[in-house]
Amino acid sequence: MPAKRPPVPLSRERIIDAALHIADGQGLRRLTMRRLGDALQVEAMAIYHHLPRGKDALMDALAEHVTTVHAEPGGSWQDSARAWCRASRAALREHPGVLALALTKPPRGRAAIAIREQIDQLADAGLADAAGAVRALRAYVFGAVAVEVQQSGWAEPPGDPGDEDEPWRPPSRGGGSPGADADFEHGLDALLAGLGAR
């Protein structure tokens, strides 16, 4: 009889992955520390060793996770901006369950560093007001994804966080209309043209 595998050590990364799975599959309101502990097969208090502030720290970590993106600089500032916007859109669409956190929590930690990196890349490529451009680009991406998620039918499940009735099944993640990609690129082109004319 083969020996049992040792349990996988609890880590911040495992906690975030499990929390994203719950939020995307059941909705953010059903993400409780008890449910997260059950998913990780640990006592809920064990999570506090990695996230001492508990639920508040978890929410911050999830927002940071989905808003921290990196992209290689392109040949022009427009190419760099497009790469960043596409990467940001993909990350947000992948986790619609925490989109509300991404929209409302200010960038911290790695997310703030990534934004600084984006500003530097656009400035190095010759864009005069790189910081203003990044603010406009982030607002566009976040708004576009919010509309796509809304149109996909993805929404928080009804009921209370502790409701254990029938499991709720959201529609497929982050998908909008068949023309969502074309709409996103069209809007992005218009925004970039406007930023270039300033």
Backbone as a chain_set.jsonl record, in Angstrom:
{"seq": "MPAKRPPVPLSRERIIDAALHIADGQGLRRLTMRRLGDALQVEAMAIYHHLPRGKDALMDALAEHVTTVHAEPGGSWQDSARAWCRASRAALREHPGVLALALTKPPRGRAAIAIREQIDQLADAGLADAAGAVRALRAYVFGAVAVEVQQSGWAEPPGDPGDEDEPWRPPSRGGGSPGADADFEHGLDALLAGLGAR", "coords": {"N": [[0.85, -1.184, 0.0], [0.668, 2.15, -0.985], [2.496, 4.855, 0.513], [0.982, 7.524, 2.354], [0.63, 10.754, 0.967], [2.327, 13.612, 2.232], [0.573, 16.357, 3.784], [-0.168, 19.291, 1.84], [1.677, 22.152, 2.491], [0.245, 25.001, 4.109], [-0.068, 28.115, 2.566], [0.274, 31.587, 1.635], [-0.243, 31.86, -1.086], [-1.735, 29.525, -1.681], [-3.973, 30.035, -0.128], [-5.036, 32.348, -1.353], [-5.587, 31.343, -3.933], [-7.572, 29.427, -3.326], [-9.515, 31.093, -2.241], [-10.169, 32.703, -4.44], [-11.305, 30.754, -6.059], [-13.627, 30.125, -4.632], [-14.935, 32.654, -4.592], [-15.306, 33.158, -7.344], [-16.853, 31.002, -8.05], [-19.021, 30.901, -6.279], [-19.659, 33.43, -5.477], [-18.784, 36.572, -3.987], [-19.943, 37.224, -1.539], [-20.307, 34.808, -0.295], [-17.863, 34.032, 0.477], [-16.405, 33.147, 3.192], [-14.377, 33.003, 6.166], [-14.594, 30.571, 7.443], [-15.664, 28.904, 5.437], [-13.566, 29.081, 3.632], [-11.507, 27.918, 5.138], [-12.537, 25.297, 5.263], [-12.354, 24.577, 2.556], [-9.607, 24.519, 2.257], [-8.986, 22.577, 3.98], [-8.261, 23.069, 6.635], [-8.248, 24.469, 9.953], [-10.061, 27.483, 10.381], [-8.693, 29.424, 11.833], [-6.039, 28.939, 11.249], [-5.515, 30.265, 8.922], [-5.124, 32.846, 9.671], [-2.485, 33.026, 10.436], [-1.138, 33.554, 8.133], [-2.488, 35.686, 7.109], [-2.789, 38.063, 9.048], [-4.655, 40.102, 9.581], [-7.004, 38.959, 8.947], [-10.177, 38.708, 7.397], [-10.224, 41.272, 6.212], [-7.577, 41.564, 5.328], [-7.518, 39.462, 3.533], [-9.354, 40.317, 1.555], [-7.966, 42.564, 0.595], [-5.709, 41.254, -0.43], [-6.812, 39.715, -2.492], [-7.776, 41.698, -4.228], [-5.347, 42.907, -4.891], [-4.124, 40.773, -6.185], [-5.612, 40.39, -8.607], [-5.27, 42.786, -9.88], [-2.646, 43.231, -10.357], [-0.6, 43.43, -12.922], [1.686, 42.733, -15.567], [3.526, 43.763, -18.421], [5.426, 43.428, -21.375], [7.419, 46.097, -22.642], [6.417, 47.821, -25.613], [7.105, 48.729, -29.077], [6.318, 51.35, -29.297], [4.716, 53.922, -27.3], [2.014, 53.529, -27.531], [1.854, 50.819, -28.251], [2.856, 49.638, -25.914], [0.904, 50.499, -24.08], [-1.365, 49.22, -25.092], [-0.658, 46.53, -24.67], [-0.562, 46.419, -21.855], [-3.228, 47.082, -21.213], [-4.66, 44.964, -22.383], [-3.631, 42.808, -20.938], [-4.496, 43.476, -18.371], [-7.27, 43.461, -18.688], [-7.68, 40.737, -19.281], [-6.908, 39.545, -16.836], [-8.824, 40.557, -15.049], [-11.216, 39.62, -16.177], [-10.889, 36.929, -15.805], [-11.443, 36.519, -13.166], [-14.243, 37.213, -12.196], [-15.61, 37.184, -9.823], [-14.316, 38.724, -7.949], [-14.313, 41.216, -8.96], [-15.625, 43.475, -7.964], [-14.03, 44.152, -5.775], [-11.655, 44.863, -7.053], [-12.506, 47.154, -8.316], [-13.044, 48.907, -6.261], [-11.063, 48.99, -4.254], [-8.101, 50.72, -3.408], [-5.02, 50.67, -5.288], [-2.417, 48.665, -3.97], [0.736, 47.562, -2.586], [2.101, 45.08, -4.631], [0.482, 45.71, -6.805], [0.472, 48.519, -6.899], [3.167, 48.934, -7.452], [3.316, 47.793, -9.987], [1.75, 49.584, -11.445], [3.31, 51.869, -11.276], [5.448, 50.966, -12.769], [4.228, 50.755, -15.271], [3.649, 53.453, -15.81], [6.267, 54.456, -15.97], [7.213, 53.051, -18.208], [5.585, 54.088, -20.286], [6.305, 56.765, -20.159], [9.04, 56.612, -20.731], [8.804, 55.829, -23.349], [8.044, 58.108, -24.558], [5.621, 59.456, -23.996], [4.036, 62.309, -22.844], [2.277, 63.023, -20.562], [2.281, 60.622, -18.774], [1.358, 59.527, -16.357], [-1.26, 60.541, -16.129], [-2.331, 59.352, -18.399], [-2.224, 56.631, -17.727], [-4.048, 56.549, -15.614], [-6.403, 57.123, -17.034], [-6.487, 54.952, -18.813], [-6.677, 52.757, -17.072], [-9.173, 53.298, -15.933], [-10.783, 53.013, -18.185], [-10.396, 50.257, -18.86], [-11.328, 48.941, -16.509], [-13.993, 49.794, -16.465], [-14.912, 48.785, -18.93], [-14.646, 46.011, -18.559], [-16.396, 45.635, -16.426], [-18.86, 46.128, -17.675], [-18.847, 44.023, -19.545], [-18.892, 41.769, -17.846], [-21.326, 42.172, -16.589], [-23.057, 41.933, -18.801], [-22.647, 39.292, -19.369], [-24.198, 37.903, -17.637], [-23.221, 37.14, -15.243], [-23.454, 37.266, -11.775], [-23.786, 38.116, -8.292], [-24.875, 35.471, -6.125], [-28.265, 34.958, -4.935], [-29.54, 35.367, -1.557], [-28.334, 34.675, 1.828], [-24.922, 34.856, 3.143], [-24.444, 32.522, 4.611], [-26.161, 30.666, 3.579], [-26.974, 27.437, 2.711], [-28.288, 26.179, 0.657], [-29.306, 24.921, -2.543], [-26.437, 24.532, -4.635], [-24.993, 27.36, -6.171], [-24.652, 28.21, -9.546], [-22.672, 30.063, -11.535], [-22.814, 31.798, -14.753], [-20.544, 31.285, -17.564], [-17.206, 32.479, -17.098], [-16.598, 35.967, -17.206], [-17.342, 36.419, -19.895], [-18.576, 38.366, -22.551], [-20.635, 39.821, -25.045], [-20.48, 38.319, -28.365], [-19.054, 40.181, -29.828], [-17.406, 41.409, -28.022], [-14.588, 41.559, -27.802], [-13.9, 43.0, -30.123], [-15.295, 45.371, -29.621], [-13.953, 46.245, -27.339], [-11.346, 46.697, -28.335], [-11.879, 48.667, -30.22], [-12.776, 50.807, -28.642], [-10.459, 51.172, -27.14], [-8.613, 51.951, -29.117], [-9.709, 54.437, -29.797], [-9.395, 55.818, -27.367], [-6.6, 55.833, -27.086], [-5.909, 57.331, -29.3], [-6.983, 59.795, -28.56], [-5.445, 60.342, -26.286], [-2.953, 60.604, -27.437], [-3.253, 62.934, -28.84], [-3.246, 64.956, -27.028]], "CA": [[0.0, 0.0, 0.0], [1.549, 3.327, -1.076], [2.464, 5.765, 1.662], [0.179, 8.734, 2.167], [1.39, 11.974, 0.702], [2.209, 14.6, 3.309], [-0.319, 17.456, 3.403], [0.473, 20.44, 1.215], [1.751, 23.229, 3.495], [-0.589, 26.177, 3.876], [0.708, 29.286, 2.157], [-0.532, 32.719, 1.177], [-0.666, 31.576, -2.452], [-2.817, 28.549, -1.627], [-5.147, 30.704, 0.432], [-5.596, 33.233, -2.38], [-6.166, 30.499, -4.987], [-8.819, 28.842, -2.827], [-10.486, 32.181, -2.081], [-10.617, 33.06, -5.789], [-12.173, 29.671, -6.523], [-14.923, 30.298, -3.964], [-15.558, 33.903, -5.035], [-15.734, 33.034, -8.735], [-17.849, 29.949, -8.182], [-20.175, 31.063, -5.398], [-19.908, 34.838, -5.199], [-17.944, 37.129, -2.931], [-20.644, 37.215, -0.254], [-20.208, 33.482, 0.323], [-16.473, 33.788, 0.859], [-16.205, 33.334, 4.625], [-13.151, 32.362, 6.632], [-14.923, 29.173, 7.734], [-15.761, 28.181, 4.166], [-12.215, 29.032, 3.076], [-10.806, 26.889, 5.895], [-13.027, 23.995, 4.819], [-11.798, 24.303, 1.229], [-8.179, 24.25, 2.422], [-8.887, 21.473, 4.947], [-7.566, 23.553, 7.831], [-9.072, 25.319, 10.811], [-10.064, 28.863, 9.889], [-7.677, 30.218, 12.542], [-4.724, 28.736, 10.631], [-5.371, 31.252, 7.854], [-4.687, 34.109, 10.26], [-1.016, 33.048, 10.511], [-0.654, 34.114, 6.87], [-3.204, 36.941, 6.907], [-3.109, 38.427, 10.436], [-5.843, 40.964, 9.677], [-8.172, 38.156, 8.63], [-10.987, 38.944, 6.195], [-9.795, 42.515, 5.565], [-6.331, 41.277, 4.611], [-7.857, 38.586, 2.41], [-9.946, 41.142, 0.508], [-6.876, 43.346, 0.008], [-4.855, 40.349, -1.195], [-7.517, 39.334, -3.721], [-7.756, 42.863, -5.12], [-3.97, 43.056, -5.38], [-3.829, 39.663, -7.101], [-6.227, 40.538, -9.933], [-4.923, 44.066, -10.501], [-1.201, 43.282, -10.591], [-0.286, 42.902, -14.249], [2.946, 43.161, -16.161], [3.574, 43.584, -19.874], [6.693, 43.862, -21.954], [7.267, 47.351, -23.394], [6.35, 47.666, -27.061], [7.947, 49.634, -29.849], [5.834, 52.712, -29.075], [3.919, 53.974, -26.071], [0.712, 52.942, -27.834], [1.998, 49.359, -28.176], [2.973, 49.299, -24.493], [-0.397, 50.715, -23.447], [-2.264, 48.134, -25.528], [-0.264, 45.288, -23.99], [-0.993, 46.528, -20.465], [-4.692, 47.049, -21.146], [-5.114, 43.607, -22.692], [-3.282, 41.941, -19.809], [-5.37, 43.843, -17.259], [-8.615, 42.957, -19.016], [-7.673, 39.276, -19.143], [-6.845, 39.198, -15.407], [-10.104, 40.883, -14.428], [-12.24, 38.716, -16.714], [-10.642, 35.588, -15.275], [-11.965, 36.419, -11.799], [-15.35, 38.158, -12.033], [-16.095, 37.167, -8.451], [-13.667, 39.759, -7.133], [-14.265, 42.462, -9.724], [-16.033, 44.579, -7.091], [-12.866, 44.547, -4.982], [-10.723, 45.547, -7.945], [-13.061, 48.462, -8.647], [-13.219, 49.792, -5.1], [-9.904, 49.07, -3.37], [-6.968, 51.407, -4.036], [-3.882, 49.769, -5.544], [-1.408, 48.587, -2.913], [1.741, 46.514, -2.742], [2.573, 44.755, -5.983], [-0.353, 46.409, -7.79], [0.977, 49.889, -6.997], [4.473, 48.852, -8.12], [3.063, 47.536, -11.4], [1.258, 50.831, -12.043], [4.49, 52.727, -11.419], [6.207, 50.401, -13.896], [3.52, 51.129, -16.491], [3.885, 54.885, -16.027], [7.661, 54.623, -16.408], [7.342, 52.546, -19.58], [4.977, 55.034, -21.217], [7.119, 57.982, -20.152], [10.28, 56.315, -21.457], [8.479, 55.711, -24.774], [7.818, 59.438, -25.108], [4.325, 60.049, -23.685], [4.281, 63.418, -21.917], [1.545, 62.857, -19.305], [2.126, 59.176, -18.636], [0.543, 59.216, -15.183], [-2.648, 60.811, -16.49], [-2.746, 58.34, -19.367], [-2.451, 55.371, -17.019], [-5.327, 56.676, -14.902], [-7.489, 57.016, -18.022], [-6.5, 53.591, -19.353], [-7.22, 51.869, -16.04], [-10.612, 53.561, -15.825], [-11.427, 52.41, -19.352], [-10.38, 48.806, -18.754], [-12.209, 48.514, -15.433], [-15.375, 50.018, -16.891], [-15.242, 47.862, -20.015], [-14.814, 44.671, -17.998], [-17.626, 45.644, -15.632], [-19.968, 45.986, -18.619], [-18.794, 42.668, -20.091], [-19.328, 40.824, -16.822], [-22.766, 42.384, -16.425], [-23.746, 41.378, -19.963], [-22.49, 37.833, -19.378], [-25.152, 37.312, -16.723], [-22.57, 36.797, -13.973], [-23.906, 38.119, -10.681], [-23.747, 37.485, -6.975], [-26.044, 34.642, -5.887], [-29.179, 35.486, -3.925], [-29.497, 34.7, -0.252], [-27.349, 35.073, 2.813], [-23.642, 34.17, 3.019], [-24.457, 31.203, 5.227], [-27.181, 29.829, 2.966], [-26.389, 26.203, 2.184], [-29.245, 25.536, -0.232], [-28.742, 24.415, -3.797], [-25.242, 25.277, -5.053], [-25.242, 28.348, -7.218], [-23.741, 28.04, -10.677], [-22.643, 31.267, -12.372], [-22.483, 31.575, -16.163], [-19.112, 31.226, -17.839], [-16.516, 33.65, -16.585], [-16.14, 37.148, -17.91], [-17.663, 36.524, -21.307], [-19.607, 39.306, -22.92], [-21.203, 39.496, -26.34], [-19.436, 37.837, -29.295], [-18.238, 41.298, -30.303], [-16.774, 42.101, -26.887], [-13.188, 41.845, -28.114], [-13.856, 44.082, -31.109], [-15.732, 46.597, -28.946], [-12.878, 46.679, -26.445], [-10.244, 47.236, -29.138], [-12.332, 49.913, -30.845], [-12.728, 51.84, -27.607], [-9.064, 51.401, -26.773], [-8.011, 52.745, -30.186], [-10.196, 55.823, -29.678], [-8.777, 56.426, -26.196], [-5.19, 56.058, -27.378], [-5.833, 58.457, -30.242], [-7.211, 60.989, -27.779], [-4.289, 60.595, -25.41], [-1.854, 61.046, -28.285], [-3.526, 64.289, -29.359], [-3.186, 65.926, -25.925]], "C": [[0.893, 1.244, 0.0], [1.381, 4.219, 0.147], [1.625, 6.992, 1.335], [1.093, 9.916, 1.877], [1.244, 12.922, 1.883], [1.287, 15.731, 2.867], [0.458, 18.618, 2.801], [0.502, 21.584, 2.234], [0.846, 24.404, 3.116], [0.316, 27.356, 3.544], [-0.251, 30.39, 1.729], [-1.071, 32.457, -0.222], [-1.818, 30.583, -2.494], [-4.102, 29.179, -1.118], [-5.822, 31.57, -0.624], [-6.244, 32.415, -3.493], [-7.508, 29.914, -4.557], [-9.902, 29.91, -2.693], [-11.03, 32.626, -3.444], [-11.591, 32.016, -6.323], [-13.572, 29.811, -5.916], [-15.642, 31.538, -4.502], [-16.078, 33.794, -6.459], [-16.849, 32.004, -8.898], [-19.116, 30.176, -7.393], [-20.528, 32.518, -5.114], [-19.137, 35.304, -3.979], [-18.627, 37.077, -1.565], [-20.536, 35.862, 0.458], [-18.769, 33.11, 0.691], [-16.306, 34.138, 2.334], [-14.922, 32.624, 5.031], [-13.417, 30.882, 6.951], [-14.988, 28.347, 6.45], [-14.383, 28.045, 3.509], [-11.388, 27.975, 3.805], [-11.227, 25.491, 5.483], [-12.419, 23.615, 3.472], [-10.32, 23.926, 1.308], [-7.916, 23.08, 3.371], [-8.017, 21.847, 6.146], [-8.588, 24.277, 8.698], [-8.963, 26.761, 10.317], [-8.97, 29.7, 10.553], [-6.293, 30.055, 11.929], [-4.462, 29.772, 9.54], [-4.803, 32.558, 8.404], [-3.167, 34.171, 10.444], [-0.418, 33.684, 9.258], [-1.3, 35.466, 6.564], [-3.676, 37.431, 8.276], [-4.348, 39.311, 10.586], [-7.108, 40.242, 9.215], [-8.858, 38.545, 7.335], [-10.565, 40.217, 5.462], [-8.521, 42.284, 4.744], [-6.588, 40.397, 3.405], [-8.436, 39.393, 1.255], [-8.882, 41.993, -0.188], [-6.003, 42.474, -0.891], [-5.51, 39.946, -2.508], [-7.517, 40.489, -4.716], [-6.372, 43.058, -5.722], [-3.648, 41.997, -6.426], [-4.372, 39.924, -8.5], [-5.887, 41.867, -10.607], [-3.423, 44.24, -10.696], [-0.898, 42.632, -11.924], [1.041, 43.476, -14.723], [2.873, 42.913, -17.669], [4.907, 44.106, -20.375], [6.486, 45.159, -22.734], [7.266, 47.083, -24.895], [7.259, 48.657, -27.763], [7.568, 51.092, -29.664], [5.044, 52.726, -27.779], [2.538, 53.379, -26.298], [0.762, 51.415, -27.742], [2.089, 48.901, -26.714], [1.629, 49.419, -23.798], [-1.374, 49.609, -23.832], [-1.945, 46.834, -24.792], [-0.727, 45.299, -22.534], [-2.505, 46.394, -20.343], [-5.228, 45.647, -21.415], [-4.815, 42.651, -21.545], [-4.191, 42.213, -18.614], [-6.782, 43.323, -17.491], [-8.698, 41.448, -18.819], [-7.689, 38.862, -17.671], [-8.178, 39.453, -14.722], [-11.213, 39.948, -14.9], [-12.096, 37.306, -16.156], [-11.282, 35.407, -13.901], [-13.09, 37.428, -11.565], [-15.866, 38.227, -10.601], [-15.482, 38.235, -7.571], [-13.546, 41.081, -7.887], [-14.64, 43.655, -8.851], [-14.88, 45.068, -6.225], [-11.877, 45.33, -5.831], [-11.193, 46.962, -8.24], [-13.03, 49.432, -7.473], [-11.988, 49.939, -4.215], [-8.747, 49.775, -4.083], [-5.805, 50.446, -4.237], [-2.845, 49.844, -4.436], [-0.394, 47.526, -3.286], [2.178, 46.324, -4.175], [1.768, 45.467, -7.055], [0.135, 47.843, -7.988], [2.329, 49.922, -7.712], [4.283, 48.647, -9.618], [2.562, 48.785, -12.115], [2.42, 51.798, -12.261], [5.348, 52.263, -12.617], [5.555, 50.799, -15.224], [3.741, 52.603, -16.815], [5.292, 55.117, -16.565], [7.842, 54.164, -17.852], [6.77, 53.545, -20.58], [5.769, 56.331, -21.295], [8.408, 57.766, -20.935], [10.044, 56.224, -22.962], [8.06, 57.041, -25.389], [6.478, 60.073, -24.822], [4.509, 61.093, -22.591], [3.595, 63.199, -20.566], [1.248, 61.37, -19.088], [1.229, 58.803, -17.457], [-0.939, 59.439, -15.466], [-3.183, 59.774, -17.461], [-3.052, 57.015, -18.683], [-3.757, 55.419, -16.233], [-6.5, 56.494, -15.866], [-7.607, 55.591, -18.561], [-7.067, 52.599, -18.343], [-8.728, 52.053, -15.893], [-11.36, 52.925, -16.992], [-11.512, 50.894, -19.219], [-11.357, 48.322, -17.681], [-13.675, 48.671, -15.828], [-15.804, 49.038, -17.967], [-15.488, 46.458, -19.484], [-16.088, 44.589, -17.168], [-18.847, 45.46, -16.534], [-20.0, 44.565, -19.19], [-19.317, 41.64, -19.095], [-20.831, 40.944, -16.598], [-23.527, 41.737, -17.575], [-23.659, 39.859, -20.023], [-23.53, 37.142, -18.512], [-24.542, 36.914, -15.406], [-23.047, 37.777, -12.923], [-23.772, 37.372, -9.377], [-24.988, 36.611, -6.804], [-26.97, 35.287, -4.879], [-28.964, 34.794, -2.59], [-28.383, 35.216, 0.625], [-26.05, 34.314, 2.629], [-23.656, 32.764, 3.591], [-25.456, 30.247, 4.618], [-26.548, 28.607, 2.314], [-27.362, 25.459, 1.277], [-28.542, 25.055, -1.489], [-27.505, 25.206, -4.191], [-25.557, 26.182, -6.231], [-24.204, 28.199, -8.319], [-23.76, 29.309, -11.529], [-22.432, 30.901, -13.836], [-20.972, 31.566, -16.353], [-18.463, 32.553, -17.51], [-16.311, 34.732, -17.625], [-16.515, 37.297, -19.356], [-18.728, 37.562, -21.551], [-20.244, 38.855, -24.227], [-20.091, 38.996, -27.254], [-18.532, 38.958, -29.803], [-17.501, 42.027, -29.209], [-15.328, 42.467, -27.186], [-13.067, 43.024, -29.071], [-14.272, 45.406, -30.472], [-14.628, 47.15, -28.056], [-11.755, 47.339, -27.246], [-10.626, 48.557, -29.792], [-12.273, 51.063, -29.837], [-11.308, 52.185, -27.214], [-8.356, 52.237, -27.834], [-8.415, 54.211, -30.07], [-9.542, 56.54, -28.489], [-7.315, 56.742, -26.468], [-5.007, 57.231, -28.336], [-6.039, 59.783, -29.506], [-6.039, 61.353, -26.897], [-3.1, 61.114, -26.222], [-2.014, 62.46, -28.776], [-3.42, 65.353, -28.275], [-1.87, 66.669, -25.914]], "O": [[1.763, 1.39, 0.859], [0.301, 4.328, 0.728], [1.567, 7.437, 0.189], [2.17, 10.057, 2.456], [0.167, 13.028, 2.47], [1.228, 16.035, 1.675], [1.591, 18.896, 3.195], [-0.54, 21.946, 2.782], [0.71, 24.745, 1.941], [1.349, 27.556, 4.183], [-1.435, 30.148, 1.493], [-2.219, 32.789, -0.519], [-2.771, 30.768, -3.251], [-5.188, 28.888, -1.619], [-7.043, 31.53, -0.773], [-7.336, 32.754, -3.95], [-8.466, 29.906, -5.33], [-11.069, 29.659, -2.996], [-12.224, 32.894, -3.577], [-12.585, 32.357, -6.964], [-14.575, 29.635, -6.607], [-16.826, 31.475, -4.832], [-17.169, 34.279, -6.759], [-17.69, 32.13, -9.788], [-20.182, 29.701, -7.785], [-21.592, 32.799, -4.563], [-18.872, 34.531, -3.059], [-17.959, 36.904, -0.546], [-20.662, 35.79, 1.68], [-18.505, 32.003, 1.159], [-16.09, 35.3, 2.679], [-14.44, 31.745, 4.317], [-12.544, 30.039, 6.742], [-14.447, 27.244, 6.377], [-14.076, 27.018, 2.905], [-10.65, 27.219, 3.172], [-10.39, 24.596, 5.364], [-12.018, 22.469, 3.267], [-9.838, 23.111, 0.52], [-6.776, 22.649, 3.544], [-7.172, 21.076, 6.602], [-9.662, 24.65, 8.227], [-7.895, 27.198, 9.888], [-8.387, 30.579, 9.919], [-5.452, 30.941, 12.073], [-3.311, 30.115, 9.27], [-4.095, 33.284, 7.705], [-2.615, 35.261, 10.594], [0.662, 34.274, 9.303], [-0.729, 36.287, 5.847], [-4.839, 37.238, 8.631], [-5.016, 39.266, 11.619], [-8.169, 40.858, 9.108], [-8.209, 38.696, 6.3], [-10.547, 40.245, 4.231], [-8.407, 42.751, 3.61], [-5.949, 40.563, 2.366], [-8.058, 39.184, 0.102], [-8.893, 42.129, -1.412], [-5.605, 42.894, -1.977], [-4.833, 39.846, -3.532], [-7.286, 40.286, -5.908], [-6.238, 43.339, -6.913], [-2.987, 42.278, -7.426], [-3.666, 39.702, -9.484], [-6.187, 42.052, -11.786], [-2.978, 45.292, -11.155], [-0.936, 41.407, -12.042], [1.449, 44.566, -14.322], [2.233, 41.964, -18.124], [5.442, 45.092, -19.868], [5.475, 45.305, -23.421], [8.01, 46.235, -25.388], [8.072, 49.334, -27.135], [8.401, 51.979, -29.851], [4.737, 51.673, -27.22], [1.95, 52.797, -25.387], [-0.163, 50.788, -27.225], [1.478, 47.905, -26.328], [1.251, 48.547, -23.015], [-2.125, 49.12, -22.988], [-2.847, 46.125, -24.346], [-1.231, 44.292, -22.037], [-3.004, 45.678, -19.475], [-6.155, 45.197, -20.741], [-5.632, 41.791, -21.213], [-4.607, 41.283, -17.923], [-7.41, 42.799, -16.571], [-9.669, 40.941, -18.258], [-8.404, 37.931, -17.298], [-8.615, 38.648, -13.899], [-12.056, 39.532, -14.105], [-13.08, 36.574, -16.048], [-11.625, 34.291, -13.51], [-12.913, 38.391, -10.819], [-16.488, 39.214, -10.21], [-16.065, 38.614, -6.556], [-12.773, 41.957, -7.499], [-14.047, 44.727, -8.976], [-14.761, 46.266, -5.968], [-11.327, 46.338, -5.388], [-10.376, 47.869, -8.398], [-12.994, 50.646, -7.672], [-11.878, 50.926, -3.488], [-8.446, 49.462, -5.235], [-5.621, 49.516, -3.452], [-2.441, 50.927, -4.013], [-0.622, 46.704, -4.174], [2.574, 47.272, -4.852], [2.307, 45.796, -8.112], [0.202, 48.326, -9.118], [2.6, 50.837, -8.489], [4.992, 49.244, -10.427], [2.915, 49.019, -13.271], [2.505, 52.46, -13.295], [5.89, 53.077, -13.365], [6.246, 51.139, -16.183], [3.993, 52.958, -17.967], [5.483, 55.886, -17.507], [8.542, 54.812, -18.63], [7.392, 53.823, -21.605], [5.892, 56.928, -22.364], [8.822, 58.628, -21.709], [10.942, 56.498, -23.758], [7.759, 57.115, -26.58], [6.199, 61.147, -25.355], [5.071, 60.8, -21.536], [4.264, 63.191, -19.532], [0.105, 60.929, -19.205], [0.432, 57.87, -17.551], [-1.777, 58.62, -15.087], [-4.339, 59.361, -17.369], [-4.031, 56.351, -19.023], [-4.493, 54.433, -16.193], [-7.468, 55.801, -15.554], [-8.714, 55.086, -18.741], [-7.839, 51.71, -18.702], [-9.469, 51.08, -15.747], [-12.441, 52.364, -16.812], [-12.572, 50.308, -19.438], [-12.129, 47.393, -17.921], [-14.497, 47.794, -15.562], [-16.918, 48.516, -17.932], [-16.43, 45.788, -19.907], [-16.785, 43.575, -17.204], [-19.765, 44.716, -16.191], [-21.072, 43.97, -19.303], [-20.089, 40.751, -19.453], [-21.525, 39.94, -16.437], [-24.534, 41.065, -17.351], [-24.496, 39.21, -20.652], [-23.731, 35.933, -18.629], [-25.241, 36.406, -14.529], [-23.047, 38.987, -13.151], [-23.659, 36.147, -9.356], [-26.057, 36.974, -7.293], [-26.524, 36.081, -4.05], [-28.292, 33.767, -2.507], [-27.594, 36.074, 0.227], [-26.047, 33.24, 2.027], [-22.94, 31.895, 3.094], [-25.592, 29.119, 5.092], [-25.678, 28.742, 1.454], [-27.27, 24.239, 1.141], [-27.335, 24.814, -1.491], [-27.511, 26.434, -4.097], [-26.286, 25.814, -7.153], [-23.011, 28.076, -8.042], [-24.765, 29.599, -12.178], [-21.929, 29.819, -14.137], [-20.217, 31.81, -15.413], [-19.081, 33.611, -17.625], [-15.91, 34.469, -18.758], [-16.046, 38.231, -20.007], [-19.706, 37.622, -20.805], [-20.376, 37.659, -24.485], [-18.91, 39.208, -26.979], [-17.381, 38.716, -30.165], [-17.017, 43.139, -29.42], [-14.888, 43.569, -26.859], [-12.253, 43.925, -28.871], [-13.672, 46.445, -30.749], [-14.391, 48.358, -28.017], [-11.272, 48.41, -26.88], [-9.799, 49.461, -29.906], [-11.781, 52.149, -30.144], [-10.985, 53.35, -26.98], [-7.582, 53.134, -27.499], [-7.588, 55.111, -30.222], [-9.182, 57.713, -28.584], [-6.843, 57.821, -26.111], [-4.073, 58.021, -28.201], [-5.361, 60.77, -29.788], [-5.679, 62.524, -26.773], [-2.337, 61.957, -25.751], [-1.028, 63.124, -29.096], [-3.496, 66.543, -28.578], [-1.65, 67.522, -25.054]]}, "num_chains": 1, "name": "protein.A"}
